[in-house]
Tab-separated table of N, CA and C in Angstrom:
chain	number	residue	atom	x	y	z
A	1	MET	N	-30.908	31.567	-21.475
A	1	MET	CA	-30.215	32.739	-21.927
A	1	MET	C	-29.527	33.369	-20.738
A	2	GLU	N	-28.468	34.113	-21.015
A	2	GLU	CA	-27.741	34.738	-19.919
A	2	GLU	C	-27.209	36.101	-20.326
A	3	VAL	N	-26.979	36.922	-19.316
A	3	VAL	CA	-26.325	38.207	-19.510
A	3	VAL	C	-24.840	37.925	-19.699
A	4	LYS	N	-24.287	38.350	-20.832
A	4	LYS	CA	-22.901	38.040	-21.161
A	4	LYS	C	-21.964	38.522	-20.050
A	5	GLY	N	-21.202	37.579	-19.518
A	5	GLY	CA	-20.220	37.878	-18.488
A	5	GLY	C	-20.803	38.282	-17.140
A	6	GLY	N	-22.139	38.252	-17.021
A	6	GLY	CA	-22.772	38.650	-15.770
A	6	GLY	C	-22.620	40.138	-15.472
A	7	THR	N	-22.366	40.934	-16.509
A	7	THR	CA	-22.132	42.367	-16.349
A	7	THR	C	-23.433	43.125	-16.147
A	8	ALA	N	-23.573	43.797	-15.016
A	8	ALA	CA	-24.786	44.549	-14.675
A	8	ALA	C	-24.661	45.976	-15.193
A	9	GLU	N	-24.759	46.127	-16.520
A	9	GLU	CA	-24.593	47.430	-17.146
A	9	GLU	C	-25.520	47.534	-18.346
A	10	ALA	N	-26.237	48.657	-18.456
A	10	ALA	CA	-27.129	48.868	-19.595
A	10	ALA	C	-26.354	48.697	-20.896
A	11	GLY	N	-26.936	47.964	-21.844
A	11	GLY	CA	-26.313	47.709	-23.130
A	11	GLY	C	-25.554	46.403	-23.207
A	12	THR	N	-25.459	45.668	-22.098
A	12	THR	CA	-24.765	44.383	-22.114
A	12	THR	C	-25.565	43.377	-22.930
A	13	ASN	N	-24.893	42.650	-23.778
A	13	ASN	CA	-25.542	41.682	-24.655
A	13	ASN	C	-26.106	40.499	-23.870
A	14	VAL	N	-27.146	39.911	-24.430
A	14	VAL	CA	-27.754	38.694	-23.890
A	14	VAL	C	-27.597	37.622	-24.951
A	15	HIS	N	-27.205	36.425	-24.545
A	15	HIS	CA	-27.060	35.346	-25.518
A	15	HIS	C	-27.616	34.044	-24.961
A	16	GLN	N	-27.846	33.135	-25.893
A	16	GLN	CA	-28.353	31.821	-25.506
A	16	GLN	C	-27.218	31.049	-24.865
A	17	TRP	N	-27.519	30.393	-23.748
A	17	TRP	CA	-26.493	29.653	-23.033
A	17	TRP	C	-27.163	28.506	-22.302
A	18	GLY	N	-26.401	27.553	-21.892
A	18	GLY	CA	-26.936	26.407	-21.171
A	18	GLY	C	-27.573	26.809	-19.854
A	19	ASN	N	-28.255	25.876	-19.246
A	19	ASN	CA	-28.913	26.118	-17.971
A	19	ASN	C	-27.864	26.267	-16.878
A	20	GLY	N	-27.827	27.420	-16.257
A	20	GLY	CA	-26.850	27.662	-15.201
A	20	GLY	C	-27.531	28.124	-13.927
A	21	ILE	N	-26.752	28.188	-12.860
A	21	ILE	CA	-27.315	28.600	-11.575
A	21	ILE	C	-26.792	29.965	-11.130
A	22	GLN	N	-25.938	30.588	-11.952
A	22	GLN	CA	-25.411	31.889	-11.583
A	22	GLN	C	-26.477	32.978	-11.767
A	23	THR	N	-26.262	34.096	-11.129
A	23	THR	CA	-27.180	35.231	-11.216
A	23	THR	C	-27.426	35.628	-12.664
A	24	ARG	N	-26.402	35.580	-13.501
A	24	ARG	CA	-26.546	36.003	-14.901
A	24	ARG	C	-27.504	35.122	-15.700
A	25	ASN	N	-27.877	33.964	-15.155
A	25	ASN	CA	-28.814	33.049	-15.817
A	25	ASN	C	-30.233	33.159	-15.254
A	26	LYS	N	-30.453	34.031	-14.299
A	26	LYS	CA	-31.753	34.093	-13.624
A	26	LYS	C	-32.548	35.309	-14.094
A	27	TRP	N	-33.853	35.074	-14.272
A	27	TRP	CA	-34.773	36.099	-14.778
A	27	TRP	C	-36.091	35.991	-14.043
A	28	LYS	N	-36.832	37.085	-13.979
A	28	LYS	CA	-38.192	37.033	-13.453
A	28	LYS	C	-39.114	37.745	-14.440
A	29	LEU	N	-40.379	37.350	-14.423
A	29	LEU	CA	-41.373	37.927	-15.320
A	29	LEU	C	-42.222	38.933	-14.553
A	30	VAL	N	-42.494	40.072	-15.194
A	30	VAL	CA	-43.397	41.076	-14.653
A	30	VAL	C	-44.561	41.191	-15.622
A	31	ASP	N	-45.750	40.874	-15.156
A	31	ASP	CA	-46.956	40.900	-15.994
A	31	ASP	C	-47.344	42.343	-16.292
A	32	LYS	N	-47.375	42.700	-17.569
A	32	LYS	CA	-47.757	44.042	-17.988
A	32	LYS	C	-49.190	44.088	-18.511
A	33	GLY	N	-49.882	42.936	-18.488
A	33	GLY	CA	-51.250	42.868	-18.983
A	33	GLY	C	-51.287	42.551	-20.465
A	34	ASN	N	-52.454	42.176	-20.967
A	34	ASN	CA	-52.654	41.846	-22.386
A	34	ASN	C	-51.704	40.775	-22.899
A	35	GLY	N	-51.268	39.874	-22.012
A	35	GLY	CA	-50.381	38.787	-22.421
A	35	GLY	C	-48.935	39.200	-22.597
A	36	CYS	N	-48.575	40.413	-22.192
A	36	CYS	CA	-47.203	40.905	-22.326
A	36	CYS	C	-46.481	40.860	-20.975
A	37	TYR	N	-45.192	40.589	-21.045
A	37	TYR	CA	-44.357	40.512	-19.858
A	37	TYR	C	-43.048	41.250	-20.091
A	38	CYS	N	-42.523	41.843	-19.038
A	38	CYS	CA	-41.146	42.316	-19.036
A	38	CYS	C	-40.329	41.216	-18.388
A	39	ILE	N	-39.124	41.013	-18.890
A	39	ILE	CA	-38.244	39.966	-18.400
A	39	ILE	C	-37.069	40.654	-17.717
A	40	ILE	N	-37.024	40.535	-16.398
A	40	ILE	CA	-36.062	41.271	-15.581
A	40	ILE	C	-34.896	40.363	-15.200
A	41	SER	N	-33.685	40.860	-15.422
A	41	SER	CA	-32.482	40.102	-15.081
A	41	SER	C	-32.197	40.190	-13.589
A	42	ALA	N	-31.628	39.129	-13.048
A	42	ALA	CA	-31.222	39.120	-11.641
A	42	ALA	C	-29.938	39.918	-11.412
A	43	VAL	N	-29.174	40.214	-12.477
A	43	VAL	CA	-27.956	41.009	-12.285
A	43	VAL	C	-28.345	42.428	-11.894
A	44	GLY	N	-27.481	43.101	-11.177
A	44	GLY	CA	-27.744	44.480	-10.778
A	44	GLY	C	-28.801	44.615	-9.703
A	45	GLY	N	-28.979	43.599	-8.894
A	45	GLY	CA	-29.938	43.665	-7.812
A	45	GLY	C	-31.287	43.056	-8.129
A	46	GLY	N	-31.516	42.696	-9.386
A	46	GLY	CA	-32.719	41.966	-9.748
A	46	GLY	C	-33.955	42.791	-10.016
A	47	ASN	N	-33.827	44.116	-10.130
A	47	ASN	CA	-35.019	44.905	-10.429
A	47	ASN	C	-34.749	46.127	-11.298
A	48	SER	N	-33.539	46.278	-11.800
A	48	SER	CA	-33.216	47.510	-12.530
A	48	SER	C	-32.882	47.309	-14.003
A	49	LEU	N	-32.634	46.069	-14.436
A	49	LEU	CA	-32.234	45.811	-15.822
A	49	LEU	C	-33.158	44.779	-16.461
A	50	ALA	N	-33.689	45.128	-17.635
A	50	ALA	CA	-34.662	44.266	-18.310
A	50	ALA	C	-34.168	43.864	-19.686
A	51	LEU	N	-34.682	42.725	-20.160
A	51	LEU	CA	-34.431	42.319	-21.537
A	51	LEU	C	-35.029	43.389	-22.439
A	52	ASP	N	-34.283	43.814	-23.452
A	52	ASP	CA	-34.633	44.992	-24.242
A	52	ASP	C	-34.208	44.781	-25.696
A	53	VAL	N	-35.110	45.095	-26.627
A	53	VAL	CA	-34.780	45.037	-28.053
A	53	VAL	C	-34.116	46.361	-28.420
A	54	LEU	N	-32.904	46.281	-28.947
A	54	LEU	CA	-32.107	47.465	-29.250
A	54	LEU	C	-32.893	48.474	-30.079
A	55	ASN	N	-32.991	49.682	-29.580
A	55	ASN	CA	-33.675	50.797	-30.248
A	55	ASN	C	-35.132	50.515	-30.588
A	56	GLY	N	-35.721	49.500	-29.976
A	56	GLY	CA	-37.118	49.174	-30.236
A	56	GLY	C	-37.384	48.687	-31.650
A	57	SER	N	-36.337	48.244	-32.335
A	57	SER	CA	-36.462	47.808	-33.732
A	57	SER	C	-37.324	46.555	-33.848
A	58	LYS	N	-38.063	46.458	-34.943
A	58	LYS	CA	-38.873	45.276	-35.228
A	58	LYS	C	-38.275	44.447	-36.363
A	59	ASN	N	-37.038	44.754	-36.750
A	59	ASN	CA	-36.370	44.046	-37.835
A	59	ASN	C	-35.779	42.720	-37.357
A	60	ASN	N	-35.884	41.702	-38.195
A	60	ASN	CA	-35.262	40.419	-37.883
A	60	ASN	C	-33.768	40.614	-37.666
A	61	GLY	N	-33.220	39.907	-36.703
A	61	GLY	CA	-31.789	39.951	-36.437
A	61	GLY	C	-31.362	41.087	-35.513
A	62	THR	N	-32.306	41.885	-35.027
A	62	THR	CA	-31.964	42.975	-34.114
A	62	THR	C	-31.426	42.413	-32.805
A	63	ASN	N	-30.415	43.056	-32.271
A	63	ASN	CA	-29.797	42.594	-31.033
A	63	ASN	C	-30.746	42.733	-29.849
A	64	VAL	N	-30.596	41.822	-28.900
A	64	VAL	CA	-31.316	41.867	-27.637
A	64	VAL	C	-30.263	42.039	-26.542
A	65	GLN	N	-30.563	42.929	-25.611
A	65	GLN	CA	-29.608	43.293	-24.566
A	65	GLN	C	-30.368	43.471	-23.256
A	66	ILE	N	-29.641	43.792	-22.190
A	66	ILE	CA	-30.321	44.279	-20.992
A	66	ILE	C	-30.173	45.794	-21.015
A	67	TYR	N	-31.182	46.457	-20.461
A	67	TYR	CA	-31.160	47.911	-20.409
A	67	TYR	C	-31.950	48.363	-19.185
A	68	ASN	N	-31.774	49.602	-18.800
A	68	ASN	CA	-32.492	50.125	-17.642
A	68	ASN	C	-33.987	49.846	-17.784
A	69	TYR	N	-34.582	49.281	-16.756
A	69	TYR	CA	-35.977	48.874	-16.795
A	69	TYR	C	-36.904	50.079	-16.837
A	70	THR	N	-37.686	50.145	-17.928
A	70	THR	CA	-38.682	51.210	-18.087
A	70	THR	C	-40.084	50.627	-18.251
A	71	GLY	N	-40.167	49.384	-18.740
A	71	GLY	CA	-41.454	48.761	-19.016
A	71	GLY	C	-42.046	49.190	-20.344
A	72	ASP	N	-41.316	49.985	-21.124
A	72	ASP	CA	-41.787	50.447	-22.429
A	72	ASP	C	-41.845	49.301	-23.439
A	73	ASP	N	-42.435	49.565	-24.602
A	73	ASP	CA	-42.643	48.539	-25.628
A	73	ASP	C	-41.412	47.693	-25.967
A	74	PRO	N	-40.206	48.271	-26.116
A	74	PRO	CA	-39.046	47.435	-26.455
A	74	PRO	C	-38.691	46.404	-25.385
A	75	GLN	N	-39.331	46.511	-24.220
A	75	GLN	CA	-39.061	45.581	-23.125
A	75	GLN	C	-40.235	44.672	-22.838
A	76	GLN	N	-41.263	44.702	-23.688
A	76	GLN	CA	-42.435	43.856	-23.476
A	76	GLN	C	-42.442	42.718	-24.481
A	77	PHE	N	-42.683	41.518	-23.966
A	77	PHE	CA	-42.659	40.311	-24.777
A	77	PHE	C	-43.921	39.500	-24.525
A	78	GLN	N	-44.419	38.865	-25.588
A	78	GLN	CA	-45.550	37.947	-25.442
A	78	GLN	C	-45.005	36.548	-25.280
A	79	ILE	N	-45.498	35.834	-24.311
A	79	ILE	CA	-45.076	34.456	-24.061
A	79	ILE	C	-46.280	33.568	-24.289
A	80	GLU	N	-46.129	32.656	-25.231
A	80	GLU	CA	-47.233	31.768	-25.590
A	80	GLU	C	-46.909	30.343	-25.219
């Protein structure tokens, strides 16, 4: 997955893309405990923008974007 256009701005869409070596394709995991992780984008310096479910919605088809890293529930994911 990659940050669309490599844009380091809150609200930028994330989409599935081939394996790339650019910054927009790089992510790191932050362990939040209980099997949950925040997924931090390398864009914007690599510590300020996280994968985020729009408005914290739990509905199928909800957009996923990068947003200012808070570590709150909309930014926590379980990886199995």
